[in-house]
Short mmCIF file of C-alpha atoms in Angstrom, two decimals:
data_model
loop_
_atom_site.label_atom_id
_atom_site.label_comp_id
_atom_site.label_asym_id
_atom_site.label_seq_id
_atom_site.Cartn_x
_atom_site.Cartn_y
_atom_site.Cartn_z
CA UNK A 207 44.15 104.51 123.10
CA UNK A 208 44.34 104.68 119.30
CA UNK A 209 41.56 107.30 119.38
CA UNK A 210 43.33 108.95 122.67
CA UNK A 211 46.20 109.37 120.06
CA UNK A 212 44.44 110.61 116.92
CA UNK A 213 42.72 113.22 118.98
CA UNK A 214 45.95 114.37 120.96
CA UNK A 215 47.88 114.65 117.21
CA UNK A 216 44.96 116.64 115.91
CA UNK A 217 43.97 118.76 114.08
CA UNK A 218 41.78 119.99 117.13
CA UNK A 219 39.75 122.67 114.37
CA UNK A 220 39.06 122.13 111.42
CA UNK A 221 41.85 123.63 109.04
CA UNK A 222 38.83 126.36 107.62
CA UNK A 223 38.49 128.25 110.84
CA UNK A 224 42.12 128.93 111.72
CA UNK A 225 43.47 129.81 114.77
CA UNK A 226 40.89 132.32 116.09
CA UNK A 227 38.42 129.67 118.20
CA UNK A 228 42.01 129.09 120.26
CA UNK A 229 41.84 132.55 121.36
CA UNK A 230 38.42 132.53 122.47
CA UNK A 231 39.57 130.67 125.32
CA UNK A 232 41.40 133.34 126.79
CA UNK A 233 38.15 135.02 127.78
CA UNK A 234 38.22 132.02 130.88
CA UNK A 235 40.67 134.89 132.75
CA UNK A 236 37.27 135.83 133.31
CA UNK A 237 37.47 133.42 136.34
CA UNK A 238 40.52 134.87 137.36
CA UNK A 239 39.59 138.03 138.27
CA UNK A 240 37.87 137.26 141.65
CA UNK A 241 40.86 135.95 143.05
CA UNK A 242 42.45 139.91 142.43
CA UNK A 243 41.03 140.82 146.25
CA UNK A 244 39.90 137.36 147.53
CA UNK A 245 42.11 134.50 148.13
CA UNK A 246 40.83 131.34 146.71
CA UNK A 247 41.36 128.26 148.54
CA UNK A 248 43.58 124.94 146.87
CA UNK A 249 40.01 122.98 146.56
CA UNK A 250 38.81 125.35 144.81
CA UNK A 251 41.74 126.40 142.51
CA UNK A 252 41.68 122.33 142.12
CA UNK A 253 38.11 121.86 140.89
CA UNK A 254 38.16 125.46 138.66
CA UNK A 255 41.35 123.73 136.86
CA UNK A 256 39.33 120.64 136.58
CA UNK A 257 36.54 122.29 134.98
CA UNK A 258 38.17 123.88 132.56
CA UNK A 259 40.01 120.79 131.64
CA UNK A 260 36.73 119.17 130.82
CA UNK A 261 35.73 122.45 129.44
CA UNK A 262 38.16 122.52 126.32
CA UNK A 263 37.85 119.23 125.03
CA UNK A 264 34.04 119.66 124.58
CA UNK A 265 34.68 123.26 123.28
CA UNK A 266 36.92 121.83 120.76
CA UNK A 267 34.75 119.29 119.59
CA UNK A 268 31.76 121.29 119.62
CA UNK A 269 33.31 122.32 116.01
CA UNK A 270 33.52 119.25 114.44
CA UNK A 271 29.66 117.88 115.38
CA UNK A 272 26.13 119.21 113.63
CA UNK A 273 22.94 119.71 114.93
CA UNK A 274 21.27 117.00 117.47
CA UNK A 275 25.18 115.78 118.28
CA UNK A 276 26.45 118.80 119.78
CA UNK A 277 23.58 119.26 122.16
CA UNK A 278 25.07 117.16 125.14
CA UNK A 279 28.17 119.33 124.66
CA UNK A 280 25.84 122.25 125.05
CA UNK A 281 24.32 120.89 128.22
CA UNK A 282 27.43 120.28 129.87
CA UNK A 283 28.79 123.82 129.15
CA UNK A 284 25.63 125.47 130.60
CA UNK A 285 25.92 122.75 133.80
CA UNK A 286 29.27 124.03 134.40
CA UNK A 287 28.32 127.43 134.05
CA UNK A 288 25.47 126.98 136.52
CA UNK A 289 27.31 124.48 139.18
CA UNK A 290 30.14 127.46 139.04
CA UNK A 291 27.93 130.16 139.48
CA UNK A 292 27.53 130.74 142.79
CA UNK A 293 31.56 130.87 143.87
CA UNK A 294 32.40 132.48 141.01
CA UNK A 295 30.82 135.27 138.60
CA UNK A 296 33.58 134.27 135.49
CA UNK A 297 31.25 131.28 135.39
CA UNK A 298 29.12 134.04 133.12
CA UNK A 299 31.84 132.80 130.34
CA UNK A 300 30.20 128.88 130.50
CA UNK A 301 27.21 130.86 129.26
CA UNK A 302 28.83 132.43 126.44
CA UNK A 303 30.38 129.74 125.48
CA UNK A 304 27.01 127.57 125.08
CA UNK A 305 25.67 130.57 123.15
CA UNK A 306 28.48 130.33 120.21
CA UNK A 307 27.81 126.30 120.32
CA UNK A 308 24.35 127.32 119.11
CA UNK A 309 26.16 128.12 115.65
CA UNK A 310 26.47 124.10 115.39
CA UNK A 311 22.49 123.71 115.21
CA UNK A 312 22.17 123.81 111.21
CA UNK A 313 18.30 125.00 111.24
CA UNK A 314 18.27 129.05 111.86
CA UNK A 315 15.24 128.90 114.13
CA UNK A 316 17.08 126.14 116.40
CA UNK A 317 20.26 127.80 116.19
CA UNK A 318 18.34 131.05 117.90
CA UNK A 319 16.27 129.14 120.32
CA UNK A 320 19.54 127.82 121.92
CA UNK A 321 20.61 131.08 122.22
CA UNK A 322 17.31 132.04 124.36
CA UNK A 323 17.60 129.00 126.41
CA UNK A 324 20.98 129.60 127.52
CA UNK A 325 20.65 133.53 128.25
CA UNK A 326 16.92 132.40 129.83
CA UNK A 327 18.80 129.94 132.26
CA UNK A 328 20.96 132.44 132.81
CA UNK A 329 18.89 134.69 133.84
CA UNK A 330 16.48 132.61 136.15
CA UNK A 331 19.72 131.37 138.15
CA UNK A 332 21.36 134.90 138.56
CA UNK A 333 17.43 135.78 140.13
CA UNK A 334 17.00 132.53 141.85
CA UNK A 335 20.49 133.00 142.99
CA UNK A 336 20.66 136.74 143.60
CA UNK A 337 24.13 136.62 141.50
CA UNK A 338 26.04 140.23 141.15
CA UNK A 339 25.37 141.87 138.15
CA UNK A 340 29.43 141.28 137.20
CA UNK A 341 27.67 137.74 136.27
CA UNK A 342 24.20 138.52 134.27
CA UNK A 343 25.48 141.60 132.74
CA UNK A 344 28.35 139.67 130.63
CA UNK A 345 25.97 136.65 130.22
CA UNK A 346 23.32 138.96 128.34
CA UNK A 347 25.73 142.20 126.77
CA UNK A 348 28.03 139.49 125.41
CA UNK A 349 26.72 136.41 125.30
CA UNK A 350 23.70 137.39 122.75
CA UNK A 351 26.30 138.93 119.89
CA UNK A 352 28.33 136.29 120.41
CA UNK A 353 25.77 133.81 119.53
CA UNK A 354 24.19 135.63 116.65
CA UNK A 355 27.36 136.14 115.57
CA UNK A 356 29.18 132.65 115.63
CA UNK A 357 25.38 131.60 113.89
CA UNK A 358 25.23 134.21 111.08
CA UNK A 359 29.00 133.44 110.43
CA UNK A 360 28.63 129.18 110.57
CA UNK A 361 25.66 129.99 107.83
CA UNK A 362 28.08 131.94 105.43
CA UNK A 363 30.76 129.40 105.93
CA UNK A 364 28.19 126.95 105.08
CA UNK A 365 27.05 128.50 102.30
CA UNK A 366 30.44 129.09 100.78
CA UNK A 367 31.32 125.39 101.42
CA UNK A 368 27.65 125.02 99.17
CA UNK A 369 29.02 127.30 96.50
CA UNK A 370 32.26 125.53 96.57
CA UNK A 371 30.93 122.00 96.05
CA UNK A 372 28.82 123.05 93.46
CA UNK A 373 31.19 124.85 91.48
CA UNK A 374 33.35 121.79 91.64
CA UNK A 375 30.75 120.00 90.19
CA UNK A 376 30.12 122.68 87.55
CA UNK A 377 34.04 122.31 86.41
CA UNK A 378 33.84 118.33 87.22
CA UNK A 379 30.57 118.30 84.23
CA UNK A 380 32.16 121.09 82.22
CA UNK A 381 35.74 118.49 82.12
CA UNK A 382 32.98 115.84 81.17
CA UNK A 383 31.56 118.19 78.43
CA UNK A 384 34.97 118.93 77.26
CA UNK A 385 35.92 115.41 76.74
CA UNK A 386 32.83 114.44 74.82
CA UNK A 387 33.51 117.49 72.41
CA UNK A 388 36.79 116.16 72.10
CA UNK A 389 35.87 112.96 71.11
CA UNK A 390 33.26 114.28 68.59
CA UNK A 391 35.65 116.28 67.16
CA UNK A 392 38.16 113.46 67.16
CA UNK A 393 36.03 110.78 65.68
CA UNK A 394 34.66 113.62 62.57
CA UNK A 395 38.33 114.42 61.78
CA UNK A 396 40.29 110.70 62.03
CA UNK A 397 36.89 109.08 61.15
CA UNK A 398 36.64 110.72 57.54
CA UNK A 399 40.41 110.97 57.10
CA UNK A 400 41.14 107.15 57.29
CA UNK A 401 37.81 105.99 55.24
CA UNK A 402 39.29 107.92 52.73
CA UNK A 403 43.06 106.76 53.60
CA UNK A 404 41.47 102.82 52.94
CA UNK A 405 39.12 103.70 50.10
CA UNK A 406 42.62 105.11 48.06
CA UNK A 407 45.05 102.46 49.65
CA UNK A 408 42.71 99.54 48.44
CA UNK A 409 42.51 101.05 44.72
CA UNK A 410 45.86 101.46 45.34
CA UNK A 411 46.36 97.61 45.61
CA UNK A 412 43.78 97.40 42.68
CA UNK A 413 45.88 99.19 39.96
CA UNK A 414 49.48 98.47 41.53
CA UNK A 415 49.68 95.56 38.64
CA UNK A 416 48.15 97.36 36.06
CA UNK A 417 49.26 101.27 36.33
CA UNK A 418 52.06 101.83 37.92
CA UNK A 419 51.63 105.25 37.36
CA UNK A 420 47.88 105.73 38.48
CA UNK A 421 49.04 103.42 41.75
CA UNK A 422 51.91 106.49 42.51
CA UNK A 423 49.14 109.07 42.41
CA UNK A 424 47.27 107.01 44.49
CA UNK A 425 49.91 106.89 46.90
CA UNK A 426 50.71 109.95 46.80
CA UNK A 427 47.13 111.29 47.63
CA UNK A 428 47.73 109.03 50.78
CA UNK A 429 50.33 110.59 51.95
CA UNK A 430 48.82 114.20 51.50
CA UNK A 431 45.48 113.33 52.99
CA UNK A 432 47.67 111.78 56.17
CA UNK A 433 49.71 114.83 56.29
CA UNK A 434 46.60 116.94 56.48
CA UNK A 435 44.77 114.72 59.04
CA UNK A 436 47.80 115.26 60.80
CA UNK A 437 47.79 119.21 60.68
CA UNK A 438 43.94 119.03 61.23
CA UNK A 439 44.58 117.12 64.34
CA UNK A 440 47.22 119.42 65.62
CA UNK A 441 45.04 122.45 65.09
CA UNK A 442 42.23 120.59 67.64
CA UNK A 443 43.93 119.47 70.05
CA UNK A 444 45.28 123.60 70.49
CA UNK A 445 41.69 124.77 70.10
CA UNK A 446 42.04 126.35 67.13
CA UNK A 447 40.22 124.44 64.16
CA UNK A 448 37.90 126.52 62.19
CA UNK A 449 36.94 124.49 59.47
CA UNK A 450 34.87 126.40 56.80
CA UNK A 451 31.75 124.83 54.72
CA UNK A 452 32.75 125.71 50.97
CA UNK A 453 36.61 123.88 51.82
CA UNK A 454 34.75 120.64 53.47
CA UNK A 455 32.22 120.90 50.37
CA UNK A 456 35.50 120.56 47.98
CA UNK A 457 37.21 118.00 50.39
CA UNK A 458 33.85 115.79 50.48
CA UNK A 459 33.95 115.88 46.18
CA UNK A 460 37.71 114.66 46.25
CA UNK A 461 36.74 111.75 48.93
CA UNK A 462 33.60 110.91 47.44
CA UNK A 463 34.94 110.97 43.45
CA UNK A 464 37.81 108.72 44.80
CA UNK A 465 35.31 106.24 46.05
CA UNK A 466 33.15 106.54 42.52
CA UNK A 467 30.10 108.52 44.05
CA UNK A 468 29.05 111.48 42.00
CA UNK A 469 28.47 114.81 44.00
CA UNK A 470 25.93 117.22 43.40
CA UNK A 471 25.91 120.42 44.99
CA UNK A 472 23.45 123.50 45.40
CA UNK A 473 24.44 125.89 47.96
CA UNK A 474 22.66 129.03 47.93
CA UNK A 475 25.66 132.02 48.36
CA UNK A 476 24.59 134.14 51.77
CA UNK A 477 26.63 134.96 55.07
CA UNK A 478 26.08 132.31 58.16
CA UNK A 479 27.87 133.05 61.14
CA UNK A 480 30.86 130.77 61.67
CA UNK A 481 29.33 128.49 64.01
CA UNK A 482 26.52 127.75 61.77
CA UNK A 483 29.07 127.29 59.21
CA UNK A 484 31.38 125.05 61.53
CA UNK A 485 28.55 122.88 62.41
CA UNK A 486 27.29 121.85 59.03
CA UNK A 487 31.05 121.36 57.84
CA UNK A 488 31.31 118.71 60.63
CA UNK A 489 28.10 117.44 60.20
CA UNK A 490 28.88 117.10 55.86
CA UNK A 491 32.30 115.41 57.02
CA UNK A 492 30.50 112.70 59.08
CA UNK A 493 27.49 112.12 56.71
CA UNK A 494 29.90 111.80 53.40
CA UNK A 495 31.89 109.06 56.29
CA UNK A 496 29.08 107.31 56.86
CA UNK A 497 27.99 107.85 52.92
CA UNK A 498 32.17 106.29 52.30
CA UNK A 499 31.79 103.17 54.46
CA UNK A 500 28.22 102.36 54.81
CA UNK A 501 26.17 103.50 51.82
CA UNK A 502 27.21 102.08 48.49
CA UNK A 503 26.34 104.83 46.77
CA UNK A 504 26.55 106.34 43.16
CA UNK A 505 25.38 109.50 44.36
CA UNK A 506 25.03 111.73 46.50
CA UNK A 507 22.98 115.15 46.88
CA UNK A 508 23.77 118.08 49.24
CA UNK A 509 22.27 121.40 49.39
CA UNK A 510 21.61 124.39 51.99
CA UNK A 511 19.54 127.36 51.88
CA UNK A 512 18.36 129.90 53.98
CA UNK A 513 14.85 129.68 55.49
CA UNK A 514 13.66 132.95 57.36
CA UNK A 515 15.84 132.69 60.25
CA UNK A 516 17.24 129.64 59.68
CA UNK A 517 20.04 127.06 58.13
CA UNK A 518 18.42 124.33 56.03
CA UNK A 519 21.34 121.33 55.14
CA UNK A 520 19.90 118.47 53.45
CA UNK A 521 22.09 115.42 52.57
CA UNK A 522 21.19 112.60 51.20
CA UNK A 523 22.46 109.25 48.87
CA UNK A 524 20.61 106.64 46.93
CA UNK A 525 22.87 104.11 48.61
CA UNK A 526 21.55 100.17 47.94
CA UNK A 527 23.27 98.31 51.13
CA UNK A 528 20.77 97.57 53.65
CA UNK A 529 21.42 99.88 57.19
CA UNK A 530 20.16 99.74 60.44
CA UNK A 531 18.49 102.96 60.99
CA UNK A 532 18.51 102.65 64.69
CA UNK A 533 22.30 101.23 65.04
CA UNK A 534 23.39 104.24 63.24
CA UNK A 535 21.48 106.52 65.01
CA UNK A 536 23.09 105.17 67.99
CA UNK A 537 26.83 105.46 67.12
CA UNK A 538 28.74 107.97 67.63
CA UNK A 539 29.03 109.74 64.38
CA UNK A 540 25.42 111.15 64.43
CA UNK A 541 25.26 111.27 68.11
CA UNK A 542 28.30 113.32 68.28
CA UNK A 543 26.29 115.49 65.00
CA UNK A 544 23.05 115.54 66.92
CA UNK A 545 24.87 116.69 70.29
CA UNK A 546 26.62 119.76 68.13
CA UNK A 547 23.26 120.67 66.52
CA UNK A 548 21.02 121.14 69.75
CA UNK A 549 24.06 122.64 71.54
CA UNK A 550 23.42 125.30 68.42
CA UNK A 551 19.94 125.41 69.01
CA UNK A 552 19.03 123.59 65.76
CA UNK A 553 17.35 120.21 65.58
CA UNK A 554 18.47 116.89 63.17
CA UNK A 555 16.36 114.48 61.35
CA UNK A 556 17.16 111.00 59.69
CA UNK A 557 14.77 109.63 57.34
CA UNK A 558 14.57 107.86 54.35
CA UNK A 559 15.82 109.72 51.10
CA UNK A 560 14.15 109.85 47.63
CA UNK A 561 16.07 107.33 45.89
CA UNK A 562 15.44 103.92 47.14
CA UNK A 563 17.57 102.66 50.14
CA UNK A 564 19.08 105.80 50.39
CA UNK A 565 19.05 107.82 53.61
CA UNK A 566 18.71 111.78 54.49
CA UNK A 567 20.11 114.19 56.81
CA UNK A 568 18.50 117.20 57.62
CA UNK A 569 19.52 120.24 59.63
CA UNK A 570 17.78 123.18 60.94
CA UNK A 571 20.25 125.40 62.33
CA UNK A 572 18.93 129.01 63.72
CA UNK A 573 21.11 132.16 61.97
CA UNK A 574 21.89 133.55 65.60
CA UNK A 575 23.26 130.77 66.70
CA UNK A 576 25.64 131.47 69.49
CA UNK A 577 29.13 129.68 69.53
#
């Protein structure tokens, strides 16, 4: 009963196809037109209402099933059309119907072979019959289109549904992209900001006894750096950050002289484009963060030069604390660098610097990379 009660409530189609398969079934007049010059008796007016009764449930669900499950539904339509046959030449539209149910086989060559059968049955019972030609002629003149037809479209709506799943998954892993470029950006920007936010507040606490007056400069380059984290978030989460190499190069000296690690420069003057030049600022930001927190350095070394067609940033520290390599390769500082790199077609490489238990970044960025 429950499923007596779904059905009834419907939908009957499904919602893609729209209200043209309801129309189709108007072509059952068909059947009508004998009883224009010969009066049909209330048996058989009985049974004809009877079949089509079972007709249209089966035609209905002949939508919703695939492949082997619609063939019974099939059968039963050419059955009908052959048990009708001989009182009746609208029984021509059983045929056609059986011929668009073909669209329901998936596989092309299946799809077509139904379509044979059912004309071919057709055929051999209008011979074995003698039917009039008002029965074979609509069975083959219609019924063939019909079927090619209702197959070529089921394949297009199948391949749009295709399209449409995978261009859902295309936005779902371009959302997914989004997000991790998000957080990178995220974790480079707050990630810098507040190592050097702690770095000033604890010298802060250092000199509040002893200079009041070097304590309110302290605080004061607190409050600036916050304000400017603040802006710099604002402009990413709008889309709009552009941060350029030679202002991160003067923002890493201020964070790194406030921490008591000398910076030494060499930066060879030519034109990068500005992704280049976007990806080794964020890439400077999170190695002088990692340099701020991690290194215990007294110095630390940064240049870039152009190497035929490339970007060459190398950054390194002779930092003394002991680091594991692999732990920070895992996080998501250099992951997040890493990830920005190859997505410019560059490459990344950690490795042990010069001084002793220092470490060294180096980036090969192409010059045409695209943004």
């Amino acid at each position: 009963m429950i499923q007596a009660r779904r059905w009834l409530q419907g939908p009957w189609l499904p919602p893609h196809l729209g209200k043209a398969p309801y129309l189709w079934l108007l072509s059952l007049n068909f059947f009508l037109w004998k009883y224009f010059y010969i009066k049909p008796s209330l048996l058989e007016l009985g049974l004809l209402v009877l079949s089509i009764l079972a007709f249209v449930p089966m035609y209905l669900a002949s939508f919703w099933l695939r492949n082997l499950r619609v063939v019974p539904l099939l059968l039963a339509t050419i059955a009908l059309g052959v048990a009708w046959a001989p009182f009746n030449f609208g029984a021509c539209t059983y045929f056609i119907f059986a011929c668009s149910m073909c669209a329901a086989l998936e596989q092309p060559r299946h799809a077509y072979l139904g379509i044979g059968i059912t004309l071919i049955a057709a055929t051999l019972l209008a011979l074995t019959l003698e039917l009039p030609l008002p029965f074979l002629l609509p069975a083959l003149a219609v019924g063939a289109p019909v079927g090619i037809a209702s197959v070529m479209d089921a394949r297009v709506r199948r391949s749009s549904q295709q399209l449409l799943r995978k261009q859902e998954e295309v936005e779902h892993l371009a959302r997914i992209a989004e997000r991790e470029r998000i957080s990178r950006d995220l974790h480079d920007l707050l990630g810098h900001t507040l190592s050097l936010i702690a770095i000033k507040a604890e010298l802060a606490g250092r000199l509040l006894e002893r200079d009041t007056a070097a304590t309110a400069k302290e605080i004061k380059d607190i409050e600036t750096t916050a304000r400017h984290a603040l802006a710099e978030v604002r402009s990413a989460v709008t889309g709009y950050r552009q941060s350029g190499f030679a202002q991160e190069l003067a923002q890493a000296r201020a964070a790194l002289a406030a921490a008591g690690v000398e910076l030494d420069a060499n930066v060879q003057p030519f034109p990068m484009p500005a992704t280049v030049e976007n990806v080794l600022a964020l890439s400077l930001r999170e190695a002088v963060t990692n340099i701020l927190r991690h290194a215990r350095a007294t110095r630390c070394l940064v240049s870039v030069r152009q190497d035929g067609g490339q970007v060459v940033c190398h950054i390194s520290d002779d930092g003394s604390a002991p680091l594991d390599r692999g732990a920070l390769a895992r996080g998501n500082g250099l992951r997040g660098m890493r990830e920005r790199v190859m997505a410019a077609g560059g490459r990344l490489s950690l490795h042990a610097s010069d001084a002793a238990g220092g470490l060294a970044l180096e980036l090969h960025l192409p010059m045409g990379a695209v943004a």
